[in-house]
mmCIF file of C-alpha atoms in Angstrom:
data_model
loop_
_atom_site.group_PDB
_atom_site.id
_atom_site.type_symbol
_atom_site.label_atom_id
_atom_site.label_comp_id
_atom_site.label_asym_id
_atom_site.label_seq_id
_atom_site.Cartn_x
_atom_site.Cartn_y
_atom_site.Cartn_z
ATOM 1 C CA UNK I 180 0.000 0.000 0.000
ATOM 2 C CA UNK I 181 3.038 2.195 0.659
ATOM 3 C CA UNK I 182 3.869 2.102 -3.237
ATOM 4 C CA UNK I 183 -0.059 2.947 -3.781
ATOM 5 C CA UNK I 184 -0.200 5.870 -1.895
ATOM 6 C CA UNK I 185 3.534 7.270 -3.280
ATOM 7 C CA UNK I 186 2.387 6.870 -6.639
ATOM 8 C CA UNK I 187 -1.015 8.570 -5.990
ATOM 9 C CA UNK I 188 1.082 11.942 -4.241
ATOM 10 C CA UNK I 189 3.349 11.386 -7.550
ATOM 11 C CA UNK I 190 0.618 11.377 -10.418
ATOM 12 C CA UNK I 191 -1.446 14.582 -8.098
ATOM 13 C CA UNK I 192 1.826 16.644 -8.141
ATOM 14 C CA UNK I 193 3.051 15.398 -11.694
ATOM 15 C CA UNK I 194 -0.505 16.318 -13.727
ATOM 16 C CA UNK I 195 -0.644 20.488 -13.331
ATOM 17 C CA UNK I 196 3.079 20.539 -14.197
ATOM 18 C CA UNK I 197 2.648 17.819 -17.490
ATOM 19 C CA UNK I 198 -0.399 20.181 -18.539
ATOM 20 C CA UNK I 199 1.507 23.408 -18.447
ATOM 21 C CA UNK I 200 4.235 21.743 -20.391
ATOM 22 C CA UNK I 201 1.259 20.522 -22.678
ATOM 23 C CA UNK I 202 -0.159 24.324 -22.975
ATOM 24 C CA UNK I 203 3.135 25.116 -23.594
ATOM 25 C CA UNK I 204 4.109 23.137 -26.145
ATOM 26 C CA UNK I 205 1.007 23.285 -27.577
ATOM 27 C CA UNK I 206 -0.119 19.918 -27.315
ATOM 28 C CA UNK I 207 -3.681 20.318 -26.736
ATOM 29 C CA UNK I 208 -7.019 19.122 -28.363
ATOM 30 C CA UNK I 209 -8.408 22.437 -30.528
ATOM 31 C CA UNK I 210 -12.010 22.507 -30.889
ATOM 32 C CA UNK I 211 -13.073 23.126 -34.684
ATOM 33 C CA UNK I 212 -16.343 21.553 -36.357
ATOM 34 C CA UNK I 213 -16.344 18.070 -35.208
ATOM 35 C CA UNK I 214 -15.679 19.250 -31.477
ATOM 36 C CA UNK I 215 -17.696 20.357 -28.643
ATOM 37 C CA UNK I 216 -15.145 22.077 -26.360
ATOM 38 C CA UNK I 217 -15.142 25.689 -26.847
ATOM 39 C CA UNK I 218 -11.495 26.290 -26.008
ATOM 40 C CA UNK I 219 -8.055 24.235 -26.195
ATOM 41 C CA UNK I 220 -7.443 21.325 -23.924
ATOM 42 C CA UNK I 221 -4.398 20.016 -22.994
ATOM 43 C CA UNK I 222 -3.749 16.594 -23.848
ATOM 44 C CA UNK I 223 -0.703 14.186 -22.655
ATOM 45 C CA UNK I 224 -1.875 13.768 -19.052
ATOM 46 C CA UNK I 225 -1.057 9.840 -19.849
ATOM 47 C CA UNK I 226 2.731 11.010 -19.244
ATOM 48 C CA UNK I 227 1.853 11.822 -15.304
ATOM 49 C CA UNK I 228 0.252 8.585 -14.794
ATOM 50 C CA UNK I 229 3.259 6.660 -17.019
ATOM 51 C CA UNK I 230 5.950 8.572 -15.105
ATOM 52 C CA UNK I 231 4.213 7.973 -11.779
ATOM 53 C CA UNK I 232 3.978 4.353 -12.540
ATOM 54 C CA UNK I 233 7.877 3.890 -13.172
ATOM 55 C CA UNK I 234 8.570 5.616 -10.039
ATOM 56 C CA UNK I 235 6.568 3.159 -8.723
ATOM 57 C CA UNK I 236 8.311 0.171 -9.868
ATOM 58 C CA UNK I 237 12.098 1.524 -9.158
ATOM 59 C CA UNK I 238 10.684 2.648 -5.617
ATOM 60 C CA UNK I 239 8.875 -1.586 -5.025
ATOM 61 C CA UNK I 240 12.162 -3.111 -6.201
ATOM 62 C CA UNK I 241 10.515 -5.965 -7.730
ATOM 63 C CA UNK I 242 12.297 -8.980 -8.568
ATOM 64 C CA UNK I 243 10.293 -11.018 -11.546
ATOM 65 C CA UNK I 244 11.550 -12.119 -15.262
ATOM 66 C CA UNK I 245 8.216 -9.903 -16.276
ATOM 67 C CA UNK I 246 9.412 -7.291 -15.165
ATOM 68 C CA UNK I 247 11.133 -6.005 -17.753
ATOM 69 C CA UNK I 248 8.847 -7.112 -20.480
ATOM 70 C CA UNK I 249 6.535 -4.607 -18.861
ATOM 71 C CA UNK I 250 8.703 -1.934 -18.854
ATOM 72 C CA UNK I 251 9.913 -2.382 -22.237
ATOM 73 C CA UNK I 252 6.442 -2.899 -23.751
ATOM 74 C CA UNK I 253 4.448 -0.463 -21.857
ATOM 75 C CA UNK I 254 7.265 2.312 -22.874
ATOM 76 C CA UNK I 255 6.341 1.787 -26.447
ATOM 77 C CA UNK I 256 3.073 1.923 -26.131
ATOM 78 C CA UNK I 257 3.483 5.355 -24.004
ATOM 79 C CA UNK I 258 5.303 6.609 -27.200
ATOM 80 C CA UNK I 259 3.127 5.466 -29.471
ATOM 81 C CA UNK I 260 0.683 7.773 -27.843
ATOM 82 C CA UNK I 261 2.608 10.383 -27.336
ATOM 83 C CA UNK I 262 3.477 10.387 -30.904
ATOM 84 C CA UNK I 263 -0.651 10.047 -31.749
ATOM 85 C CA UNK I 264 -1.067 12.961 -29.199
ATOM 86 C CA UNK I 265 1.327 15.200 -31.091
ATOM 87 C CA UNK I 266 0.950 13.909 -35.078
ATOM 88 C CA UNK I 267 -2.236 12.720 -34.592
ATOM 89 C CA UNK I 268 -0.999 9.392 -36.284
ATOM 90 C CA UNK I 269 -2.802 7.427 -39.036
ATOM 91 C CA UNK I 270 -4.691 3.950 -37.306
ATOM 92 C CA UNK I 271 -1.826 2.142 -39.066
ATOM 93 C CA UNK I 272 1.010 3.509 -37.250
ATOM 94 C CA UNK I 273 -0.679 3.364 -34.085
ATOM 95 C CA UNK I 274 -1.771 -0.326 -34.507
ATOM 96 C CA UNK I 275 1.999 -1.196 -35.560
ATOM 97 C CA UNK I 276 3.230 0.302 -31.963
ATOM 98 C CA UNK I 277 0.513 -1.590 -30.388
ATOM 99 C CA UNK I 278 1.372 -5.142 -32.393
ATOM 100 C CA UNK I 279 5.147 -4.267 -31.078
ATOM 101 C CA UNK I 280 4.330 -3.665 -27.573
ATOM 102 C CA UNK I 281 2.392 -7.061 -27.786
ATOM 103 C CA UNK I 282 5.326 -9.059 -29.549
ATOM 104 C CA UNK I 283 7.492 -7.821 -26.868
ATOM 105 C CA UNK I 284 4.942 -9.120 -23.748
ATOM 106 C CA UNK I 285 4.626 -12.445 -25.761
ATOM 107 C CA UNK I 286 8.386 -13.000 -26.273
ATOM 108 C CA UNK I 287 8.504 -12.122 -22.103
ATOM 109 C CA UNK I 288 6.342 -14.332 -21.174
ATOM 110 C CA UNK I 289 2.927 -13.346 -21.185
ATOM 111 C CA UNK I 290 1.068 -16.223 -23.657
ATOM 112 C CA UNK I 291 -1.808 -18.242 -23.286
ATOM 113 C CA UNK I 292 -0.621 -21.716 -23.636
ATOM 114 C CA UNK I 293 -3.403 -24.040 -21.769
ATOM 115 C CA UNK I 294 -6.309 -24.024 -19.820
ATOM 116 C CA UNK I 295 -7.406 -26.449 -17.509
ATOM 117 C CA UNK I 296 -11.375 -27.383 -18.653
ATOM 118 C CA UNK I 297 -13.486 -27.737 -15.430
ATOM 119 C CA UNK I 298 -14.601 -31.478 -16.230
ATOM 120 C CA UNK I 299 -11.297 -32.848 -16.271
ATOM 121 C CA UNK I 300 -8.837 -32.775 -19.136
ATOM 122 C CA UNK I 301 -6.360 -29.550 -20.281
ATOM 123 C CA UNK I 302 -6.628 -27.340 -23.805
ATOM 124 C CA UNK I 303 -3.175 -26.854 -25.141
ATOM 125 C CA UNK I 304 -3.394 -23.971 -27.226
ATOM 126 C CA UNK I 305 0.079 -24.582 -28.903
ATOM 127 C CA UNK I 306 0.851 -22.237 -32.261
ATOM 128 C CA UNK I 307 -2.440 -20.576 -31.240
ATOM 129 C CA UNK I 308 -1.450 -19.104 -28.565
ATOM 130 C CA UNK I 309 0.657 -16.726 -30.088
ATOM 131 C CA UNK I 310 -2.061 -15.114 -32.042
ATOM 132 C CA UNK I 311 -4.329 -15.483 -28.957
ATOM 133 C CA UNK I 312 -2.183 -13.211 -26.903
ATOM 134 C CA UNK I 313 -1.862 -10.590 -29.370
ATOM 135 C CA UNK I 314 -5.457 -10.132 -30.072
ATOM 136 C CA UNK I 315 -6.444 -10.177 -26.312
ATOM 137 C CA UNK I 316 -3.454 -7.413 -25.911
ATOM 138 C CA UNK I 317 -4.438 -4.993 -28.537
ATOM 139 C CA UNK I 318 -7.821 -5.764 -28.238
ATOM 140 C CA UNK I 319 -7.738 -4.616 -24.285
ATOM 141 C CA UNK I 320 -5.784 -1.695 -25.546
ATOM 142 C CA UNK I 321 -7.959 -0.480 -28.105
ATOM 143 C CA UNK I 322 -11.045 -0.835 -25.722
ATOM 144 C CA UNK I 323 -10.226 1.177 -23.309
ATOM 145 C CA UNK I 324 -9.240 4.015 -25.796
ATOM 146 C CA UNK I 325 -12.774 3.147 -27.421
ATOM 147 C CA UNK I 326 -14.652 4.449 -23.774
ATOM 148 C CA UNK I 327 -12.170 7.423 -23.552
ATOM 149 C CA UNK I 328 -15.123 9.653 -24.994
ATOM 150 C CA UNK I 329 -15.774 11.921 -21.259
ATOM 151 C CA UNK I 330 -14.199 13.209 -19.179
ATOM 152 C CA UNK I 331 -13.225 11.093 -16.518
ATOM 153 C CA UNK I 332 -14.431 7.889 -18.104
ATOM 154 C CA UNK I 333 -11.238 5.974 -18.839
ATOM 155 C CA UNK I 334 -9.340 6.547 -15.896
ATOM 156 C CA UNK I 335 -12.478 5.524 -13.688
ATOM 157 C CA UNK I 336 -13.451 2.197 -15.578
ATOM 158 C CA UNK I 337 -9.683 1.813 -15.329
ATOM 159 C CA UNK I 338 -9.408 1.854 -11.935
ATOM 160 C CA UNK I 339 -12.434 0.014 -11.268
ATOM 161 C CA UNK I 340 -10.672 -2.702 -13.081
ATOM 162 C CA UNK I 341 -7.857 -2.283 -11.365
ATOM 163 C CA UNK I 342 -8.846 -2.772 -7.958
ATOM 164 C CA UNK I 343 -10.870 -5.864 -9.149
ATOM 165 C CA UNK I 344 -7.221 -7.222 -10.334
ATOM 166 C CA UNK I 345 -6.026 -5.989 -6.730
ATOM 167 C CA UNK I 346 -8.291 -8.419 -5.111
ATOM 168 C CA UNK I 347 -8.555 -11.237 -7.185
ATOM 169 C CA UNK I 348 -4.481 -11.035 -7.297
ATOM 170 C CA UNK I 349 -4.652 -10.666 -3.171
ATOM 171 C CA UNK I 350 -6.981 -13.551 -3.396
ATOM 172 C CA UNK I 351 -4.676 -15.770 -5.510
ATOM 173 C CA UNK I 352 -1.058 -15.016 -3.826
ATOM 174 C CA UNK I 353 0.174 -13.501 -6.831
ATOM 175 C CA UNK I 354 1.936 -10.225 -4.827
ATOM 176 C CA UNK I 355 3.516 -9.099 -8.080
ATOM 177 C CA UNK I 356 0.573 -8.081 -10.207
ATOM 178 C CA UNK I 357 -0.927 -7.274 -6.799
ATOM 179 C CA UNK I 358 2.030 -4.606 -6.417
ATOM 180 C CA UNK I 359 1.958 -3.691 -10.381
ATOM 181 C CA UNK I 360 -1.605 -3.318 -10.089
ATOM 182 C CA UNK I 361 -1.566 -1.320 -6.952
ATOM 183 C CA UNK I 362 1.178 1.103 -8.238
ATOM 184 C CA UNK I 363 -0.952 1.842 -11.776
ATOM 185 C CA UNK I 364 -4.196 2.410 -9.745
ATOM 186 C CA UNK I 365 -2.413 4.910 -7.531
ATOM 187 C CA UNK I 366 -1.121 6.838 -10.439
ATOM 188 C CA UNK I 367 -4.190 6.611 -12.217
ATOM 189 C CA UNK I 368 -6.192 8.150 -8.739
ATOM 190 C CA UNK I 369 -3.805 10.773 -8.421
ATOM 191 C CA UNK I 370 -4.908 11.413 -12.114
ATOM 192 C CA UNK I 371 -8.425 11.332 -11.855
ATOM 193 C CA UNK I 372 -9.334 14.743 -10.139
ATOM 194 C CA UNK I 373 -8.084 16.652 -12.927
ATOM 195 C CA UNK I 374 -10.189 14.760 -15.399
ATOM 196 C CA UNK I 375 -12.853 14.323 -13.840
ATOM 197 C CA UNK I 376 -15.954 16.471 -15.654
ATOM 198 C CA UNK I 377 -14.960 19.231 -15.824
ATOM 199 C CA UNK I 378 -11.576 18.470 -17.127
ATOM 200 C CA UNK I 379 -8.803 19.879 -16.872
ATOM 201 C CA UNK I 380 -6.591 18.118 -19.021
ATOM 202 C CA UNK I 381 -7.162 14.924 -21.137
ATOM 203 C CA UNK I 382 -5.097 11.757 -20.845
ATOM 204 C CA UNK I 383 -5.128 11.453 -24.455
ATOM 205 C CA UNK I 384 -3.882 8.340 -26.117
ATOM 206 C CA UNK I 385 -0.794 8.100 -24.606
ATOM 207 C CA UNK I 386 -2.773 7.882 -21.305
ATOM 208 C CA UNK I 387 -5.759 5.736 -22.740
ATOM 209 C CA UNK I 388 -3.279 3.246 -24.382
ATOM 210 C CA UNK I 389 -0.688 2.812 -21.474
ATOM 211 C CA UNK I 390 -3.805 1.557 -19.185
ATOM 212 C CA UNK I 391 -5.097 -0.543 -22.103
ATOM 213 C CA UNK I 392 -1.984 -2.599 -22.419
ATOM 214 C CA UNK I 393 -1.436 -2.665 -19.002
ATOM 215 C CA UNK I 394 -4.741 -3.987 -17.475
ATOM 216 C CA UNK I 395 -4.398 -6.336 -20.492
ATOM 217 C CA UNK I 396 -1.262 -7.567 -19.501
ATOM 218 C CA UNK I 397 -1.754 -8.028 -15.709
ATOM 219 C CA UNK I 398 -5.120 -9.568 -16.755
ATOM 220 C CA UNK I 399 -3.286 -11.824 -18.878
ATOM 221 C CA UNK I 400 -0.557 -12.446 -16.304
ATOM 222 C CA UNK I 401 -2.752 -13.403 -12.989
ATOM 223 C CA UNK I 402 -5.365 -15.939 -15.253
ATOM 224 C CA UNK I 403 -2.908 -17.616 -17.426
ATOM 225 C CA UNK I 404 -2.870 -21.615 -17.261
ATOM 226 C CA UNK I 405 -6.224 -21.996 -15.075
ATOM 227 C CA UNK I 406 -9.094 -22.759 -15.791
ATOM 228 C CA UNK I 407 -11.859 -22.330 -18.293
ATOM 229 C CA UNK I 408 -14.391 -21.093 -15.937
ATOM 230 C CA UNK I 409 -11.392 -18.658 -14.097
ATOM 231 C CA UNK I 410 -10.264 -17.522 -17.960
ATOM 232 C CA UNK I 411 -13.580 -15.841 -18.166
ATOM 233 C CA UNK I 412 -12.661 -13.620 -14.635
ATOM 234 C CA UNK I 413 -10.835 -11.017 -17.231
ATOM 235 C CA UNK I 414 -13.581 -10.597 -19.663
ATOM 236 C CA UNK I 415 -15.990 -10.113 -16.985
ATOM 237 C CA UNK I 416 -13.874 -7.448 -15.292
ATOM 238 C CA UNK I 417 -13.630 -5.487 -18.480
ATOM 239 C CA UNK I 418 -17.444 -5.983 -19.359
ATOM 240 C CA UNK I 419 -17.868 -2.347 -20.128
ATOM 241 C CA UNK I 420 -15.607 -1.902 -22.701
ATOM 242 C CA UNK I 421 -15.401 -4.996 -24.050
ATOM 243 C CA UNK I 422 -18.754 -5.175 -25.010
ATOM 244 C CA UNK I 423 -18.835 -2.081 -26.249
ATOM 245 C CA UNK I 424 -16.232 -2.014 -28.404
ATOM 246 C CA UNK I 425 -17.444 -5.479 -29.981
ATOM 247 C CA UNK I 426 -20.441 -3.719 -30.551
ATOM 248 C CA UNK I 427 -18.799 -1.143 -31.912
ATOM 249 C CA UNK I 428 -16.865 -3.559 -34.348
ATOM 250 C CA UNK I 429 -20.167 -4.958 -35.408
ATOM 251 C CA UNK I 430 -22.176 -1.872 -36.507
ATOM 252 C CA UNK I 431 -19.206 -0.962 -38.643
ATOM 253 C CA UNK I 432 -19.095 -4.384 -39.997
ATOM 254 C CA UNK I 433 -22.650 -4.844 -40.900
ATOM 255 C CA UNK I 434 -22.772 -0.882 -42.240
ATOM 256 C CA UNK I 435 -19.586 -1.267 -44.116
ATOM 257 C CA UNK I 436 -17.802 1.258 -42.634
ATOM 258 C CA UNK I 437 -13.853 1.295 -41.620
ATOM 259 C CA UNK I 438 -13.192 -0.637 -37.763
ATOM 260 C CA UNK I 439 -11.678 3.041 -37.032
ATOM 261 C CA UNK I 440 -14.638 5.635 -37.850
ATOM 262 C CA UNK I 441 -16.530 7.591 -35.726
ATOM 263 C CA UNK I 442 -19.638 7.030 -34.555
ATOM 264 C CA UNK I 443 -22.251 8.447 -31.712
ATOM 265 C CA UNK I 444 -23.511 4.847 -30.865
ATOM 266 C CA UNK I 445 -21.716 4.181 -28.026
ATOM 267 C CA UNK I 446 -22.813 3.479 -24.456
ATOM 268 C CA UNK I 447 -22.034 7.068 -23.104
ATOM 269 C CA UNK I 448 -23.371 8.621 -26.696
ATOM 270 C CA UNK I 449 -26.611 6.561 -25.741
ATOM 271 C CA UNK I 450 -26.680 7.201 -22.021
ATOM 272 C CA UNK I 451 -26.105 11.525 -23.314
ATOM 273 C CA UNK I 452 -28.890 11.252 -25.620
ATOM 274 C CA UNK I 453 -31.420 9.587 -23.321
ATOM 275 C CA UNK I 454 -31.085 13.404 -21.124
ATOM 276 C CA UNK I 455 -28.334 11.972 -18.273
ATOM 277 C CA UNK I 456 -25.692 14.552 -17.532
ATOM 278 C CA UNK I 457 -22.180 14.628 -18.365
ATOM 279 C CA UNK I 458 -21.156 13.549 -14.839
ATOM 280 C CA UNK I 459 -24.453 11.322 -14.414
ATOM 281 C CA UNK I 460 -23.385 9.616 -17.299
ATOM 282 C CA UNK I 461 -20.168 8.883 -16.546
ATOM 283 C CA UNK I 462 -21.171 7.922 -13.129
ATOM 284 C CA UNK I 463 -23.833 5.232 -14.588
ATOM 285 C CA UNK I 464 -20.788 3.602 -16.172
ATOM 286 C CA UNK I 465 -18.784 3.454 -13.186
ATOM 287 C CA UNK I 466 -21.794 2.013 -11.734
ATOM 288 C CA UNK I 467 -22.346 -0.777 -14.527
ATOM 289 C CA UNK I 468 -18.424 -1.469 -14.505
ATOM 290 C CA UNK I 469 -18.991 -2.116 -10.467
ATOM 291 C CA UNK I 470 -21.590 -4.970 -10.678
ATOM 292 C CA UNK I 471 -19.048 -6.511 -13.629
ATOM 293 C CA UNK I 472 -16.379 -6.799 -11.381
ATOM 294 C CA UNK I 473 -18.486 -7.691 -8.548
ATOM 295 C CA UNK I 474 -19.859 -10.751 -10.576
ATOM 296 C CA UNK I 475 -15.874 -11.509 -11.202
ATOM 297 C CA UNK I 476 -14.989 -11.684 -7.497
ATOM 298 C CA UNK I 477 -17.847 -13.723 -7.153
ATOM 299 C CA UNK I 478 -17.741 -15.691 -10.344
ATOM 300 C CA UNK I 479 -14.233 -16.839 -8.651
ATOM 301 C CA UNK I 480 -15.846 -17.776 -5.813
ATOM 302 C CA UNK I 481 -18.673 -20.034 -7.227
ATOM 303 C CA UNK I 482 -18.891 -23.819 -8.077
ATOM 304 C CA UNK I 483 -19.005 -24.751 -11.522
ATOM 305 C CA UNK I 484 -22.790 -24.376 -11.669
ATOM 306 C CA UNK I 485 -22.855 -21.475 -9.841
ATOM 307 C CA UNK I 486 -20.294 -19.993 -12.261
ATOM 308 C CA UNK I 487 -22.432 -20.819 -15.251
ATOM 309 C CA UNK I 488 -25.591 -19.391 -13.637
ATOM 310 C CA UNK I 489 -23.397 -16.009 -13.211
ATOM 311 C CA UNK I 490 -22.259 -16.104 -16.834
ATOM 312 C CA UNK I 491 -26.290 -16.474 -18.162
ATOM 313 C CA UNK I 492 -27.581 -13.455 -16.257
ATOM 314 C CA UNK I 493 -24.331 -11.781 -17.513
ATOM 315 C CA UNK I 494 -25.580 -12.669 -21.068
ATOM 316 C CA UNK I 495 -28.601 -11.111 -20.439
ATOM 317 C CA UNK I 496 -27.368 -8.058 -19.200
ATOM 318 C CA UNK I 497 -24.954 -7.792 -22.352
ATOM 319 C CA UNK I 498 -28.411 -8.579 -24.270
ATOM 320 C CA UNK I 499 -29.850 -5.023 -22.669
ATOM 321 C CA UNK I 500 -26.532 -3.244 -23.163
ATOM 322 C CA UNK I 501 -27.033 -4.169 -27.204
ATOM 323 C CA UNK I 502 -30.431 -2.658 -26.980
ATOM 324 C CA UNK I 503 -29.039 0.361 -24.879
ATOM 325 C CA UNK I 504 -26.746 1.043 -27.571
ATOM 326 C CA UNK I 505 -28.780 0.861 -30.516
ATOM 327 C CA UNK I 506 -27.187 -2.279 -32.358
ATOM 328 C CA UNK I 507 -30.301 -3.584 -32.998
ATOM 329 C CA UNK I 508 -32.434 -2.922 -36.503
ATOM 330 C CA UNK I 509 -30.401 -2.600 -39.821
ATOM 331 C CA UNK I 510 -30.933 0.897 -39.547
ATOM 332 C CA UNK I 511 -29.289 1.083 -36.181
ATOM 333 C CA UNK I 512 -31.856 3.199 -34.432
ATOM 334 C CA UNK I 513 -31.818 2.862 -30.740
ATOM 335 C CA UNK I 514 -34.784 0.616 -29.191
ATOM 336 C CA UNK I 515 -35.121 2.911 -26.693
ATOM 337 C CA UNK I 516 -36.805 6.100 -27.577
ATOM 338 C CA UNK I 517 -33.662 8.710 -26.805
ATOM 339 C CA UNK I 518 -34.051 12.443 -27.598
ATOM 340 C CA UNK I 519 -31.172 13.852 -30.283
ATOM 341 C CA UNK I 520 -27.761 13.745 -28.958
ATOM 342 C CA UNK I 521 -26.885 17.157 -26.911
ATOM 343 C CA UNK I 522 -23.457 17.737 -28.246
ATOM 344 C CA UNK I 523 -23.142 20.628 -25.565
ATOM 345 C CA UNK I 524 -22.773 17.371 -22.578
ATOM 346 C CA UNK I 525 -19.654 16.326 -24.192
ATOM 347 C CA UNK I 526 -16.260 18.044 -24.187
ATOM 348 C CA UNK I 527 -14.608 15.195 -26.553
ATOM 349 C CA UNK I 528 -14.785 15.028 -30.145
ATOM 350 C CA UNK I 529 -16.360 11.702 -31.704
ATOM 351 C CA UNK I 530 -14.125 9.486 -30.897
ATOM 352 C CA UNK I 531 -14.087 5.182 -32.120
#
């Protein structure tokens, strides 16, 4: 808890001084046409929480062959967004730095290679693997910059994860991730008040990609080689946005559009539209993100039976978070009847 609590005073005192050097530098989100924010806002606050996070790790002293791998693959992907945050880089580049940052987590150890099935027996995923642990890394990565569309939002679902990881880590013995998890939720905390609506500064990519690949790694890391039932503890913690960005995915599928346009059909477009509030909206979120990872800890907890009775009502839930959304109808209209979006709740720009 000591590293928690240094890296939370860290990222607090580390965010004004990263968004004057934004301001200066003028790395900042400008509001033209597409945008809703009337004025400039700084972007890079991803670099407070990053830099907290490595003072973090030097300060624990932790001993582990992952180690590295984490460093080395979490400091490309903080450059990658850096990079997007200046340049405003072209989904190819971006995606390259993401596929890197995964190769280097696969070559250090972090791959899928069985599960144990919960009637007896193992799955050896073999050559699969490889391309298994990829996709879940950028595919984590990508999903939390998918939700980074208020102010606020990211960092919060983030954290929420992250103290579900704390626990089920805690749970397990596994005192590494439970320190690297402990040290990223601190920095992201300290974060958190300057983001929260009203913003002051955005994390931008470089913040919303660092805690993609890193709640995808440490996911990866504390549920590799268990079982089938205990795989699905992950994807339950990160119910928010991994449904939404498969959702996502599949209106831009089934309307032909690219993976990386724009739409206003996500959860917190809906939730805006229906007449919720910036911060009630964001707050609604938090709360849906909350039962997720409650039915994780519990999930964990259950017999086999039990676990598959969790995993039905989670269906169903997912069910009325496709409706919520609007995926259903060809036309894509929402079943619920929500007013016109109210660009004035939202200080972001349309983001994927």
């Amino acid at each position: 808890m000591l590293y928690f609590f240094i890296c939370f005073v860290a990222s607090i005192i580390l965010t004004p001084f990263i968004k004057k050097l934004a301001i200066k530098w003028n790395v900042t989100d400008k509001p033209n046409d597409r945008k809703v924010h009337s004025k400039a806002m700084p972007y890079l606050g991803g670099l407070a929480i990053y830099i907290s996070f490595i003072l973090g790790l030097i300060l624990s002293h932790e001993d582990s062959p992952y180690l590295w791998p984490i460093i080395i693959g979490s400091g490309i992907i903080i450059i990658t967004g850096i990079l997007d945050d200046i340049y405003d880089l072209a989904p190819r580049y971006k995606f390259i730095g993401q596929l890197l940052a995964a190769v280097v987590a696969l070559v250090g150890g972090f791959d899928l290679e069985f599960i144990n099935l919960p009637f007896g027996g193992q799955m050896e995923f073999g050559y699969l693997s490889i391309p298994l642990t990829i996709l879940w890394i950028v595919g984590i990565t990508n999903a939390i910059n998918f939700i980074d569309g208020l102010d606020g939002l990211a960092a919060g679902v983030s954290s929420i994860a992250l103290v579900t990881l704390s626990i089920m880590s805690l749970i397990q013995g596994d005192f590494f991730v439970l320190t690297i998890a402990l040290v990223l939720l601190g920095s992201t905390l300290g974060f958190l008040p300057y983001n929260f609506y009203p913003a002051k500064i955005f994390m931008g990519d470089s913040g919303a990609l660092f805690l993609g690949y890193m709640i995808a790694v440490l996911s990866l890391l504390g549920f590799k080689n268990i079982t089938f039932l205990s795989f699905v503890i992950p994807i339950i913690i990160l119910g928010v946005p991994i449904s939404d960005t498969f959702f996502a995915m599949m209106r831009r599928f089934m309307q032909k559009k690219p993976l990386s346009s724009a739409d206003k059909l996500h959860l917190h477009h809906r939730l805006l539209s229906s007449g919720f509030s910036h911060r009630q909206t964001v707050l609604v979120i938090y709360g849906i993100a909350i039962m997720f990872s409650l039915a994780a800890i519990i999930f964990s907890m259950a017999t086999i039976w039990g676990s598959l009775l969790i995993i039905a009502l989670l269906l169903l839930l997912i069910e009325l978070f496709a409706e919520l959304i609007g995926l259903a109808g060809k036309d894509y209209k929402p079943i619920l009847k929500f007013m016109r979006p109210r660009a004035q709740n939202s200080r972001y720009d349309d983001r994927l």
